[in-house]
PDB file of C-alpha atoms and ligand atoms in Angstrom:
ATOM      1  CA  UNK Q   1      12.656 -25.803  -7.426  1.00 55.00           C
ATOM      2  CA  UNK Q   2       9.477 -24.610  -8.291  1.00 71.00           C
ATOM      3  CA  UNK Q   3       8.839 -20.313  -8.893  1.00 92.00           C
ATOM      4  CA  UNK Q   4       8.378 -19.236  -5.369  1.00 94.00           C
ATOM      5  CA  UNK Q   5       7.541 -15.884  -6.626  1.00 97.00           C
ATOM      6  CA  UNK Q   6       4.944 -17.225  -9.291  1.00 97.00           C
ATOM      7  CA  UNK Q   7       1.434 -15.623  -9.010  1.00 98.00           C
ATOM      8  CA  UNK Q   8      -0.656 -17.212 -11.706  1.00 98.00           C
ATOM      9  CA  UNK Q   9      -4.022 -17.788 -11.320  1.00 98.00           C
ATOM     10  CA  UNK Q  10      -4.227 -15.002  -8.815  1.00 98.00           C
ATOM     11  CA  UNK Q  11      -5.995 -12.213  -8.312  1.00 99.00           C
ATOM     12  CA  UNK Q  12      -4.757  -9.280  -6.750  1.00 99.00           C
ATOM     13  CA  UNK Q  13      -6.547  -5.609  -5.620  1.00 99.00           C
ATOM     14  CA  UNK Q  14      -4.275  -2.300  -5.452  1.00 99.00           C
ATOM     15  CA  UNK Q  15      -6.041   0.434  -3.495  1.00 98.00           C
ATOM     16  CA  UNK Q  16      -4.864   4.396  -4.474  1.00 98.00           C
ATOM     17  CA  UNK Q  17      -3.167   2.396  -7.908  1.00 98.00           C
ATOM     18  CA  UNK Q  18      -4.412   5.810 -10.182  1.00 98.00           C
ATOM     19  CA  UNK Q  19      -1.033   7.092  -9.559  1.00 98.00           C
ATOM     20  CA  UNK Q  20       2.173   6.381  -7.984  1.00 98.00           C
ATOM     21  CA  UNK Q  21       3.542   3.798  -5.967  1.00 98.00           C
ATOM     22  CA  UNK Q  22       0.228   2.060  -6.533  1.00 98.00           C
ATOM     23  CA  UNK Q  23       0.316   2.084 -10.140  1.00 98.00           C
ATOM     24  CA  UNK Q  24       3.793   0.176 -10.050  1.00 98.00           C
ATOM     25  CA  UNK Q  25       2.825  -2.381  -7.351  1.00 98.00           C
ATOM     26  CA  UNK Q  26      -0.094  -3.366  -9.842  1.00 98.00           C
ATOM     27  CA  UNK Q  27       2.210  -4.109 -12.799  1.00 98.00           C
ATOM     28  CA  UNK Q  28       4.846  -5.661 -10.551  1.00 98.00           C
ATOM     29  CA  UNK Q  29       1.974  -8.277  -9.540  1.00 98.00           C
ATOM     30  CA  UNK Q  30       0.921  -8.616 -12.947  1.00 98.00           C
ATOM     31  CA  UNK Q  31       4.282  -8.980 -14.555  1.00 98.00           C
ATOM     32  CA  UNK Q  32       4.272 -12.116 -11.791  1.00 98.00           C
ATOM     33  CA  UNK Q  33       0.815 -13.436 -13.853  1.00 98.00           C
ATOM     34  CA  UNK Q  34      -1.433 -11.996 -11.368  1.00 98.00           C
ATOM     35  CA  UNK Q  35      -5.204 -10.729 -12.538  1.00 99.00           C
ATOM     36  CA  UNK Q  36      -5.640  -7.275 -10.877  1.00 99.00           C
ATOM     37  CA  UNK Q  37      -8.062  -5.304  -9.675  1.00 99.00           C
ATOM     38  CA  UNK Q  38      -7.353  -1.471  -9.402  1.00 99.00           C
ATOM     39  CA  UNK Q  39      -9.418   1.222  -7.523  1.00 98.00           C
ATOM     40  CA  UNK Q  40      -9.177   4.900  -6.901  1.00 98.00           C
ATOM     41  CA  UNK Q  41     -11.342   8.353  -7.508  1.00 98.00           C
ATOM     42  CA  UNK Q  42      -9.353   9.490 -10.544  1.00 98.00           C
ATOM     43  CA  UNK Q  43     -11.392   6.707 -13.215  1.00 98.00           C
ATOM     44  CA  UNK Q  44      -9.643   8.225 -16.304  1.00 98.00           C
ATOM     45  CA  UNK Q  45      -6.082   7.976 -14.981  1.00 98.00           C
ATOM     46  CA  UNK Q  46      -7.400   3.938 -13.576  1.00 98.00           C
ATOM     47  CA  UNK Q  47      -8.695   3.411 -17.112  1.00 98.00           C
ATOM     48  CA  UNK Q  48      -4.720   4.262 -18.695  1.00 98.00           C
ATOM     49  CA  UNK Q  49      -3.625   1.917 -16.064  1.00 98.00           C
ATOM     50  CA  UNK Q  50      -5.839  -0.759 -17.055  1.00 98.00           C
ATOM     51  CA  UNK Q  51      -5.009  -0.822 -20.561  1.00 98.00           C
ATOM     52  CA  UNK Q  52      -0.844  -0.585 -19.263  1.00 98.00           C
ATOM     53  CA  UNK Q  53      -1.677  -3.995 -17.076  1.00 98.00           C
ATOM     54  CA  UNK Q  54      -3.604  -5.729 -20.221  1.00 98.00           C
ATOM     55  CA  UNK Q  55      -0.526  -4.983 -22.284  1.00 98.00           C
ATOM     56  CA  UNK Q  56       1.231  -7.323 -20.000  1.00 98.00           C
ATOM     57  CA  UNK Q  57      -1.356 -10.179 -21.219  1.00 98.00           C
ATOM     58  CA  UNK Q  58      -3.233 -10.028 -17.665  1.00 98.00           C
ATOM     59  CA  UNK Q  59      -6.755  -9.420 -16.916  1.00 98.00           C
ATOM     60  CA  UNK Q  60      -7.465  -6.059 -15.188  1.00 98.00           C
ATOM     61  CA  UNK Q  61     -10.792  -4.399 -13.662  1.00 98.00           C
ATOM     62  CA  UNK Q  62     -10.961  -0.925 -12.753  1.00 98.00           C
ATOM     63  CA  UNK Q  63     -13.575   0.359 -10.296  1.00 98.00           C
ATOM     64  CA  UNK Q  64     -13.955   4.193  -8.695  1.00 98.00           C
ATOM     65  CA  UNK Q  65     -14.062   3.873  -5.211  1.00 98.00           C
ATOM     66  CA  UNK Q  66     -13.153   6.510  -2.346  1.00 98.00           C
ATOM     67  CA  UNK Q  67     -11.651   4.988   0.630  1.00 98.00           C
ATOM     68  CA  UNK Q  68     -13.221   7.309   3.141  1.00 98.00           C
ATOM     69  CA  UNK Q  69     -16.761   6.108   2.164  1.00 98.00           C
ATOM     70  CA  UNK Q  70     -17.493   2.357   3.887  1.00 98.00           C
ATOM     71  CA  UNK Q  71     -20.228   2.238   1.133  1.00 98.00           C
ATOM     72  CA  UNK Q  72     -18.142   2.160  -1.632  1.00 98.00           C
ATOM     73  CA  UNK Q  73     -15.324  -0.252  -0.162  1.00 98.00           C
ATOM     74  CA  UNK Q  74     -17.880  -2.367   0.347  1.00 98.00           C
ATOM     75  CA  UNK Q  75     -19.527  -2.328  -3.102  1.00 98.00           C
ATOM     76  CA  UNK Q  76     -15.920  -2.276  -4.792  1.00 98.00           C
ATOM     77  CA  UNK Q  77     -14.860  -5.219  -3.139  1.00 98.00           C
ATOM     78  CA  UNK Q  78     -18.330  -6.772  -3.641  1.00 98.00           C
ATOM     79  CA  UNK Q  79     -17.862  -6.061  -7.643  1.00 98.00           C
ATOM     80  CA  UNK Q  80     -14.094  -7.552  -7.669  1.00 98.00           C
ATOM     81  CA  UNK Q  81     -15.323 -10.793  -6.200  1.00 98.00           C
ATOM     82  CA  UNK Q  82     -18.150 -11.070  -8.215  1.00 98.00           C
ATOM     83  CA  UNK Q  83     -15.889 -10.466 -11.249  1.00 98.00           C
ATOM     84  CA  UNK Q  84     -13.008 -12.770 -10.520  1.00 98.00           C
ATOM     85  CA  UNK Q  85     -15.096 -15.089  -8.558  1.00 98.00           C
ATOM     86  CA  UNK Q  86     -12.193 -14.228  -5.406  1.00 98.00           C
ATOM     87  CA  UNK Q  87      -9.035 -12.331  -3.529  1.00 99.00           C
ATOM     88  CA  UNK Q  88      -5.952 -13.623  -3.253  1.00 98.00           C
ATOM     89  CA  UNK Q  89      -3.687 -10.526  -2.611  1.00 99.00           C
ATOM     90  CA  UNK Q  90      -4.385  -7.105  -1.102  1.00 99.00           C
ATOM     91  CA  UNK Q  91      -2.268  -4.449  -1.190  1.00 99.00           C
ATOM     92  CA  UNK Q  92      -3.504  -1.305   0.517  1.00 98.00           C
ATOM     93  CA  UNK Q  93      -1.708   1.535  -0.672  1.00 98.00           C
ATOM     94  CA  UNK Q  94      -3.898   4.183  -1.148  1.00 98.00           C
ATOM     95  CA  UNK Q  95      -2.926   7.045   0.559  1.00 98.00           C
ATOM     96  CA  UNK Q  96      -2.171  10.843   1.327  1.00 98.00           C
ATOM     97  CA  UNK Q  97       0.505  13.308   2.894  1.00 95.00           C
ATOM     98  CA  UNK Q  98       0.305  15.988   5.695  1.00 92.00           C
ATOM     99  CA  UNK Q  99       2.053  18.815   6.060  1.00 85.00           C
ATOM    100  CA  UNK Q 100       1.255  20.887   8.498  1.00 93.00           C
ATOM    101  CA  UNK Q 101       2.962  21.694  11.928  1.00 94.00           C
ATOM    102  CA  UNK Q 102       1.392  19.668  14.772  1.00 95.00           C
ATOM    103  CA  UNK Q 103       0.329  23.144  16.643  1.00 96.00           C
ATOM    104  CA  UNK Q 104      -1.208  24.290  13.272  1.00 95.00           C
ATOM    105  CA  UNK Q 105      -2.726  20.752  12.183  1.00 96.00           C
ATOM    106  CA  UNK Q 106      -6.923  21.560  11.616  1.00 97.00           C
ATOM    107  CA  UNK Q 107      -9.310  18.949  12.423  1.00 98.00           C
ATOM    108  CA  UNK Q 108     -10.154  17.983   8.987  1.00 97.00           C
ATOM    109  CA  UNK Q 109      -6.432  17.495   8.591  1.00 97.00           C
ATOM    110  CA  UNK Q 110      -5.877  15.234  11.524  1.00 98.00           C
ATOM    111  CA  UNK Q 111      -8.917  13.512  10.004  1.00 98.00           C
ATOM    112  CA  UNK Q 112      -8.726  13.056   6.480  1.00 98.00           C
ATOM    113  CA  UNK Q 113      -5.062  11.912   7.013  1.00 98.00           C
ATOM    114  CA  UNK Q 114      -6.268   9.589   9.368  1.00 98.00           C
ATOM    115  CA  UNK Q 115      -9.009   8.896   7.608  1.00 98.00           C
ATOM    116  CA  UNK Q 116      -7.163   7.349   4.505  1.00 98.00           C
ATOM    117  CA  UNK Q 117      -3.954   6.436   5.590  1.00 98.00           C
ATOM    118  CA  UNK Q 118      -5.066   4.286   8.743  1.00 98.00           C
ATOM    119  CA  UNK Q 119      -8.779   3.856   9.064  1.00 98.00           C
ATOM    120  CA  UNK Q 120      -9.406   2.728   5.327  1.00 98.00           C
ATOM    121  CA  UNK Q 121      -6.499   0.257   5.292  1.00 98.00           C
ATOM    122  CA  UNK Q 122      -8.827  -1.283   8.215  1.00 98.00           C
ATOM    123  CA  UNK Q 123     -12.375  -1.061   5.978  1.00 98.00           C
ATOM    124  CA  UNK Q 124     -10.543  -2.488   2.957  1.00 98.00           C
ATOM    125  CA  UNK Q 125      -8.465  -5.602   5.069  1.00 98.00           C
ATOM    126  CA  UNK Q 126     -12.007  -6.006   6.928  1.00 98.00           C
ATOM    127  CA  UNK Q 127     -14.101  -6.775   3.306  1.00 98.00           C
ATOM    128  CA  UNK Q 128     -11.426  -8.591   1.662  1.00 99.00           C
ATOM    129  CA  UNK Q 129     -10.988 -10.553   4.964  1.00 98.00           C
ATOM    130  CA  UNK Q 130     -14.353 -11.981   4.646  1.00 98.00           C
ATOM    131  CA  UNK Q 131     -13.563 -12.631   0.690  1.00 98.00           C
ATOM    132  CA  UNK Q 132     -10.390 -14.645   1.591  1.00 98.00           C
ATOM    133  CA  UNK Q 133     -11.457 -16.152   5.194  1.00 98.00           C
ATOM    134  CA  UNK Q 134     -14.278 -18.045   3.071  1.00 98.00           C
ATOM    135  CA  UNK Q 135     -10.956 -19.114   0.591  1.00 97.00           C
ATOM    136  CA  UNK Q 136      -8.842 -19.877   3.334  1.00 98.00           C
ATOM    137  CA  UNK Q 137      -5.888 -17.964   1.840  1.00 98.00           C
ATOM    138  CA  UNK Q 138      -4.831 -14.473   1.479  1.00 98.00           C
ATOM    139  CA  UNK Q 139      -2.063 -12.126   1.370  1.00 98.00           C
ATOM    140  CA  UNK Q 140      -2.394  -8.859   2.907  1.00 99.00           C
ATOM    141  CA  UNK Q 141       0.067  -6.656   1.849  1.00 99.00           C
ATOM    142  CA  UNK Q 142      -0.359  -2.876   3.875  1.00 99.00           C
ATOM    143  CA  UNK Q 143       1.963  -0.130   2.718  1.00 98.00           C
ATOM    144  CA  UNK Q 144       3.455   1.589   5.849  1.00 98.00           C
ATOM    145  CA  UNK Q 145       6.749   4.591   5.786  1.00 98.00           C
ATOM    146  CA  UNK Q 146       9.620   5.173   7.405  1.00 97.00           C
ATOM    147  CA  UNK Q 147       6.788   7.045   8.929  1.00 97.00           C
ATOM    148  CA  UNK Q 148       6.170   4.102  10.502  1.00 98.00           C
ATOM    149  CA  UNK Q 149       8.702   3.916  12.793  1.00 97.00           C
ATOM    150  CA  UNK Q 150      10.983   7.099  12.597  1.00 96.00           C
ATOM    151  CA  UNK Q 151       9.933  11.218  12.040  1.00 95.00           C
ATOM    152  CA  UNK Q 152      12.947  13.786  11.473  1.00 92.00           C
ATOM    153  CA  UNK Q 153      13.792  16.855  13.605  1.00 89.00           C
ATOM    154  CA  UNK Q 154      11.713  19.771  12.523  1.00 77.00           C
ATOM    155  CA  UNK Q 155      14.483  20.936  10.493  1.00 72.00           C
ATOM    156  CA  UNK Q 156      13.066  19.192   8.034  1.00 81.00           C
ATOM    157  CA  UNK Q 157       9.335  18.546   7.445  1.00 88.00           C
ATOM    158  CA  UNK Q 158       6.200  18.047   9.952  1.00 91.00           C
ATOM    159  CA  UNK Q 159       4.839  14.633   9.660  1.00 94.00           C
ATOM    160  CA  UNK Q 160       2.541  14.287  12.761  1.00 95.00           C
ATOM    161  CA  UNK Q 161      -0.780  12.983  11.486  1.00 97.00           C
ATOM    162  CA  UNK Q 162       0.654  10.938   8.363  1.00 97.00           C
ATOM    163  CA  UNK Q 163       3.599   9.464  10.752  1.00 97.00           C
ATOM    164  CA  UNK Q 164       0.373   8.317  13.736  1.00 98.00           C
ATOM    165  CA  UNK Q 165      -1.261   7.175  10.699  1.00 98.00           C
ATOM    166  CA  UNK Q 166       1.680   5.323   9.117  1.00 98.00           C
ATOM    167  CA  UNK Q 167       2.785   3.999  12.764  1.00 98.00           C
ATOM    168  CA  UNK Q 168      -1.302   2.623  13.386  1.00 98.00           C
ATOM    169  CA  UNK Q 169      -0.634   0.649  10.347  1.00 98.00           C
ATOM    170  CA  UNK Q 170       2.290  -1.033  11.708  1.00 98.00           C
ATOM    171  CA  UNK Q 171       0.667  -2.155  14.626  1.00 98.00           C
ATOM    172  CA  UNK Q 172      -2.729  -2.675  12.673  1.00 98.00           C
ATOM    173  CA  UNK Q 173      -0.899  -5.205  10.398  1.00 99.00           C
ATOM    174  CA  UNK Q 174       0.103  -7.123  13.451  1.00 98.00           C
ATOM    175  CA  UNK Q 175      -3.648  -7.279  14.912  1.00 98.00           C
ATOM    176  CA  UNK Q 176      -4.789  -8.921  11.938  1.00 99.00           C
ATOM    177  CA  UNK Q 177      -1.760 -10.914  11.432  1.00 99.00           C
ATOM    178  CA  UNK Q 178      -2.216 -12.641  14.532  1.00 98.00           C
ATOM    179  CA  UNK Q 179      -6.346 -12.878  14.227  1.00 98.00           C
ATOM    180  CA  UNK Q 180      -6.423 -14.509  11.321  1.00 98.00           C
ATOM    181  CA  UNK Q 181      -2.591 -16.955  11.270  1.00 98.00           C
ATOM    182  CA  UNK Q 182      -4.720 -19.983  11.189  1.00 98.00           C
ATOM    183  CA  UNK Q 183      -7.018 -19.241   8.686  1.00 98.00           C
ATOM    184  CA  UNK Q 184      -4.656 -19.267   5.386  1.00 98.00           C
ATOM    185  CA  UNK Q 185      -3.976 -15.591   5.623  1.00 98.00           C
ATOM    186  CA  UNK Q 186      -0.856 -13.533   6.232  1.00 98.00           C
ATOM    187  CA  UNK Q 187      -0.588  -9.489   6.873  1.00 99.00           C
ATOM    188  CA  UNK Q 188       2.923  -7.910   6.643  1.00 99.00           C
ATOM    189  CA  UNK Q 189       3.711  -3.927   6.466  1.00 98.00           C
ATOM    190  CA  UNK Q 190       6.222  -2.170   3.919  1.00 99.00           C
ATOM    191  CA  UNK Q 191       7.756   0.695   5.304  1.00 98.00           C
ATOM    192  CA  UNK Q 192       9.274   2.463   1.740  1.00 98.00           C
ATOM    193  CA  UNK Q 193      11.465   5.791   2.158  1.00 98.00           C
ATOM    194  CA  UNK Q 194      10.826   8.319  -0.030  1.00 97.00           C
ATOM    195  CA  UNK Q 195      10.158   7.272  -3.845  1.00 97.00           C
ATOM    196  CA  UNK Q 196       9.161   9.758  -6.714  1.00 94.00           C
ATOM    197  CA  UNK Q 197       5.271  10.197  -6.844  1.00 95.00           C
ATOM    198  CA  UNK Q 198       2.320  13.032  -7.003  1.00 94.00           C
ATOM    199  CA  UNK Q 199       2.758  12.894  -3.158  1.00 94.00           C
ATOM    200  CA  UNK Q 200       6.379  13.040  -2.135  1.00 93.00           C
ATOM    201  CA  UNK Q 201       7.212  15.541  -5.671  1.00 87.00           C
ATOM    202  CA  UNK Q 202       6.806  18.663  -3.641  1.00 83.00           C
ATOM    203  CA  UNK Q 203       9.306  17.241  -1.330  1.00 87.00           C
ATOM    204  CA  UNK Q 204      11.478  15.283  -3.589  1.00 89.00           C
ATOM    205  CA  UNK Q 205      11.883  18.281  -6.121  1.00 81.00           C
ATOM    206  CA  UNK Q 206      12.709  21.365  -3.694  1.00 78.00           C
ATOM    207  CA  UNK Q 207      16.474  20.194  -3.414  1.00 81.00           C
ATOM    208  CA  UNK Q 208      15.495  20.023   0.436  1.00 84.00           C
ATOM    209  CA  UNK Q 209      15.343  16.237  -0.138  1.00 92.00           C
ATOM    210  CA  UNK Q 210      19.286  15.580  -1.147  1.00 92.00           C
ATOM    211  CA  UNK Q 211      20.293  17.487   2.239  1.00 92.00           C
ATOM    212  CA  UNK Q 212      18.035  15.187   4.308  1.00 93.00           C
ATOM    213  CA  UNK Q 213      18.681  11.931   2.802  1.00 95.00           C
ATOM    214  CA  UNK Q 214      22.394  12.811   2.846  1.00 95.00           C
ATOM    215  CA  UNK Q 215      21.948  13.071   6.942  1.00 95.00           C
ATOM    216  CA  UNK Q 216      19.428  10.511   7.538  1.00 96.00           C
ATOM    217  CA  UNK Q 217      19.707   7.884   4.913  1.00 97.00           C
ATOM    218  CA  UNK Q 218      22.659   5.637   5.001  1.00 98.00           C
ATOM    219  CA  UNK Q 219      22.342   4.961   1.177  1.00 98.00           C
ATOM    220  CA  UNK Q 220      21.798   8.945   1.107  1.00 97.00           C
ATOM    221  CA  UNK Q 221      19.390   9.195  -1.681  1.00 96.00           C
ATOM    222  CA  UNK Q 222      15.507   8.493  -2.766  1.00 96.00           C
ATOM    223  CA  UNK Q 223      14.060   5.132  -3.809  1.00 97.00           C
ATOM    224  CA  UNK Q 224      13.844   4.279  -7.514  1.00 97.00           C
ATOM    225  CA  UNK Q 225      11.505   2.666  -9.462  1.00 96.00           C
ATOM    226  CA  UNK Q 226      11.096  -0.858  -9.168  1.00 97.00           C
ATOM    227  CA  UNK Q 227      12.930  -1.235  -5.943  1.00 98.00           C
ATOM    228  CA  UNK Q 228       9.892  -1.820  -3.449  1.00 98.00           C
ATOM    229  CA  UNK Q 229       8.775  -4.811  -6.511  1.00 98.00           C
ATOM    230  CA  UNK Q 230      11.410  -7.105  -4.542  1.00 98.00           C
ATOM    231  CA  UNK Q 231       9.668  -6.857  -1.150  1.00 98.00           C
ATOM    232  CA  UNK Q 232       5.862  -6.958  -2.450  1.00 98.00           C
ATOM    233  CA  UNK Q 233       6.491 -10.280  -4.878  1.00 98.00           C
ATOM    234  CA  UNK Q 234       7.979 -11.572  -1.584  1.00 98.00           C
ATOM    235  CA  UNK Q 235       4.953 -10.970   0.619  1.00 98.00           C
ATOM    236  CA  UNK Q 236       2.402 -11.438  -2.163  1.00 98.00           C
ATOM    237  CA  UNK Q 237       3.566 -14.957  -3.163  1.00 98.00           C
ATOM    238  CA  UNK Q 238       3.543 -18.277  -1.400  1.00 97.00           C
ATOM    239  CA  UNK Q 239       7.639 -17.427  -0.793  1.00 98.00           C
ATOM    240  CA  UNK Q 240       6.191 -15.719   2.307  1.00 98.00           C
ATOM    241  CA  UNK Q 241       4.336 -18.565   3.444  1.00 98.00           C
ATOM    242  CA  UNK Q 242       5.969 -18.426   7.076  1.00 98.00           C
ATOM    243  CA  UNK Q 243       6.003 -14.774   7.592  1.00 98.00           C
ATOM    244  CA  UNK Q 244       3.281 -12.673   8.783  1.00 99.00           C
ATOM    245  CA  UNK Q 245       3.284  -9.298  10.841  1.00 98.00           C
ATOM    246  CA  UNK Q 246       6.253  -8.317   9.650  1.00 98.00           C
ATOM    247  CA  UNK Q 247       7.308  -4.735   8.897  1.00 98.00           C
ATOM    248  CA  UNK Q 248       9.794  -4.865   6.330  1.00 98.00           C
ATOM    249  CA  UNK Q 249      11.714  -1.437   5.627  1.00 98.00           C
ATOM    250  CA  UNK Q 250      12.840  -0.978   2.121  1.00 98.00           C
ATOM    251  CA  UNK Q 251      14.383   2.631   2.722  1.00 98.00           C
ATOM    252  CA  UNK Q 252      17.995   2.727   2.216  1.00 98.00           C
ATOM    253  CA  UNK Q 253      19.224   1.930   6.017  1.00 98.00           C
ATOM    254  CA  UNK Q 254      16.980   4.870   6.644  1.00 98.00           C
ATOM    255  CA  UNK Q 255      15.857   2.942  10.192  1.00 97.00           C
ATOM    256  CA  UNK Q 256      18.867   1.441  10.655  1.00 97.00           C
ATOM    257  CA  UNK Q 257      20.375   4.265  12.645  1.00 94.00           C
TER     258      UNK Q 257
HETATM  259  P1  NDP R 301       0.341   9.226  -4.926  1.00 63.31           P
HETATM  260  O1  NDP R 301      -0.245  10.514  -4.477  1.00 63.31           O
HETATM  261  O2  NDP R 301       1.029   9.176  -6.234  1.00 63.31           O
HETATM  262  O3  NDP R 301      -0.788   8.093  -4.943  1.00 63.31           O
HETATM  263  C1  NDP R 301      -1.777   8.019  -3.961  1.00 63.31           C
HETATM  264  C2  NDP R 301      -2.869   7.090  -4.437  1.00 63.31           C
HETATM  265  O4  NDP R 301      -3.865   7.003  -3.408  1.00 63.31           O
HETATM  266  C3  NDP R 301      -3.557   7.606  -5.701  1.00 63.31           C
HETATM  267  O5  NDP R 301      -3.822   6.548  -6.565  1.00 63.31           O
HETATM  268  C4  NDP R 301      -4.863   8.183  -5.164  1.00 63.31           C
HETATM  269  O6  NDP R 301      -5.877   8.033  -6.135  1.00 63.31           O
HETATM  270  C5  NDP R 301      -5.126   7.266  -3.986  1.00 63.31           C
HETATM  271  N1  NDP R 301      -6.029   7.875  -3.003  1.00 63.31           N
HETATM  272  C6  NDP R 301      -5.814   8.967  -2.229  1.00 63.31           C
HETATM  273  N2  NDP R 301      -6.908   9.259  -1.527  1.00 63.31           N
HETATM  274  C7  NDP R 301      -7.845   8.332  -1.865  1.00 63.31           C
HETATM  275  C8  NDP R 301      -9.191   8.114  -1.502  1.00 63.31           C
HETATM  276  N3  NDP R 301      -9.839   8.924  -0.629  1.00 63.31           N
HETATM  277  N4  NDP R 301      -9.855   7.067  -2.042  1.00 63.31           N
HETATM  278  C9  NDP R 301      -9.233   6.256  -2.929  1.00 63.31           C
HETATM  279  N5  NDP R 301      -7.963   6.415  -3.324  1.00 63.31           N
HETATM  280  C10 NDP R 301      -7.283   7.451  -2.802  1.00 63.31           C
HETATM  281  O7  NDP R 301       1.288   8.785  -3.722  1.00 63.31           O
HETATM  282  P2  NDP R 301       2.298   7.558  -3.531  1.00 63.31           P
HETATM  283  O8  NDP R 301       2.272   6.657  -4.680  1.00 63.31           O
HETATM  284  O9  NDP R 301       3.568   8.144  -3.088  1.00 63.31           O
HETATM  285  O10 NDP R 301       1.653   6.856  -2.253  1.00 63.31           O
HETATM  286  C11 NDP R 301       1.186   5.511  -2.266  1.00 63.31           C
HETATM  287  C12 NDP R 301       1.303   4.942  -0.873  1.00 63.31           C
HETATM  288  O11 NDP R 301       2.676   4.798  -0.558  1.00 63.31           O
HETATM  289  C13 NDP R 301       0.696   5.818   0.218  1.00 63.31           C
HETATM  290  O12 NDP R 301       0.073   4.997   1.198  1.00 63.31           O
HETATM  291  C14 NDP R 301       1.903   6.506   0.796  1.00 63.31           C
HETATM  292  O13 NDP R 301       1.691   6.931   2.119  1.00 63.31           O
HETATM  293  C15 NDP R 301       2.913   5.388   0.704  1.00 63.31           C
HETATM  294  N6  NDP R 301       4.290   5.817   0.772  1.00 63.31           N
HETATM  295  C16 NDP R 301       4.806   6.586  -0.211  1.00 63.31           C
HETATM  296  C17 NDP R 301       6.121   6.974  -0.162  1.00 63.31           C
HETATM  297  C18 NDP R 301       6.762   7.803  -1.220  1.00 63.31           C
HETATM  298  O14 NDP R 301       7.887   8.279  -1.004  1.00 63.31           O
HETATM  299  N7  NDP R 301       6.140   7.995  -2.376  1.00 63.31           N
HETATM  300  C19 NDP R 301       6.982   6.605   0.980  1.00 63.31           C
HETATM  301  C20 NDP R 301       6.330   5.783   1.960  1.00 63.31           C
HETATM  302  C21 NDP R 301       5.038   5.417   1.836  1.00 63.31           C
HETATM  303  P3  NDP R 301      -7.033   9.097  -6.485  1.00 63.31           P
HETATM  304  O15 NDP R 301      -6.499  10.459  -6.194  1.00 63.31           O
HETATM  305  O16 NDP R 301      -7.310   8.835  -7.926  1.00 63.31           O
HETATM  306  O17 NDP R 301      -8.181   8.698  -5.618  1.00 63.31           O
END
């Protein structure tokens, strides 16, 4: 049987891969034999990245791009085609937290949440769309929650505009699923639980964390390293060639009750 899970000769872009989650989804997909493309603010932290992904004997281009400005997606997804020549994988995962109560929740909150988490995953799918609907192939990997279908009593942490955010992209990945099913492309959501990163360390390091996961999470502890790699080979690589719209949880049986 041939590698189902082979990717080389392809080129794949990680949005928010400065830090992260993002950072190991890039090397997971070059460790396949994927060229990357990685883009955040943070340039410095993309450059250490870079050189990480070349170690693995893969090209990699780094570009500085901000998510909330259409400009810049545009001219960052201009400059990866331009330098590869095409896009065969997406996986938007850049991304941010909230944290205030819904009563409490400012404008610019509700927005900039919004802003990243939901609307961007749209710009970014939209450019890279237009890259791989003139290829006739494409895998659109967007990175959902738990978020995404479940929030906690508020004996635990407020998640109202990351959790709309998170559930948009859900429902977002099976709009464009369904547009584009003839046209060589497939869109699937992962919904992670909580995995050690800038974002979730607040959370993950207060102790708080063991009590919930013990209540909530069948497996009754955090994500490790390595353990969403499984679920984005699958979606990034031809294995998935049948599946498309799919949310696929990788949280510990966290939605399973
Ligand atoms: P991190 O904070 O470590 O990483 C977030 C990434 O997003 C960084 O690379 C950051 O780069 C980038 N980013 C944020 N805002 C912008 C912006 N305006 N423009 C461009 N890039 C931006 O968090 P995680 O690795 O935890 O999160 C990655 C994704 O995984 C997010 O979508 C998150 O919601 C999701 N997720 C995470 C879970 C977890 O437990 N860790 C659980 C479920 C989902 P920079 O600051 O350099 O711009």
């Amino acid at each position: 049987m041939n590698n189902l899970f082979d990717l080389t000769g392809k080129v794949a872009l990680v949005t928010g891969a400065s830090s992260g989650l993002g950072v190991q989804f890039a090397k997971a997909l070059a460790r396949q034999g994927a060229d990357i493309a990685i883009c955040a603010r943070r340039m410095e932290k993309l450059e250490a990245v870079k050189a990480e992904i070349e170690a693995l004997g893969v090209k990699c281009f780094a570009y500085k791009c901000d998510v909330l400005d259409n400009a810049q997606i545009k001219e960052m997804v201009a400059a990866v085609e331009a330098h590869y020549g095409k896009i065969d994988i997406l996986v938007n995962n850049a991304g941010v937290g909230s944290a205030s109560a819904a009563e409490a929740t400012p404008d610019e909150e509700w927005n900039y949440v919004v802003g990243v988490n939901l609307s961007s995953v749209f710009y970014v799918a939209r450019e890279v769309g237009n890259v791989m609907l003139k290829n006739g192939y494409g895998k659109i990997i967007n990175i959902g929650s738990l978020h995404s279908e479940v929030v906690m009593p508020n004996t635990c942490w407020p998640v109202g505009a990351y959790a709309a955010s998170k559930g948009g992209v859900k429902m977002l990945t099976k709009a464009l699923a369904v547009e584009w099913a003839k046209k060589g492309i497939t869109v699937n959501t992962i919904g992670p639980a909580y995995f050690s990163s800038e974002m979730t360390g607040a959370i993950l390091d207060t102790g708080a964390f063991d009590s919930v996961a013990a209540t909530y999470c069948p497996m009754a502890r955090a994500g490790k390293p390595g353990e969403l790699d499984g679920a984005l080979i699958y979606f990034a690589s031809d294995a998935s060639s049948y599946t498309t719209g799919q949310y696929l949880a990788v949280d510990g049986g966290w939605t399973a009750v």
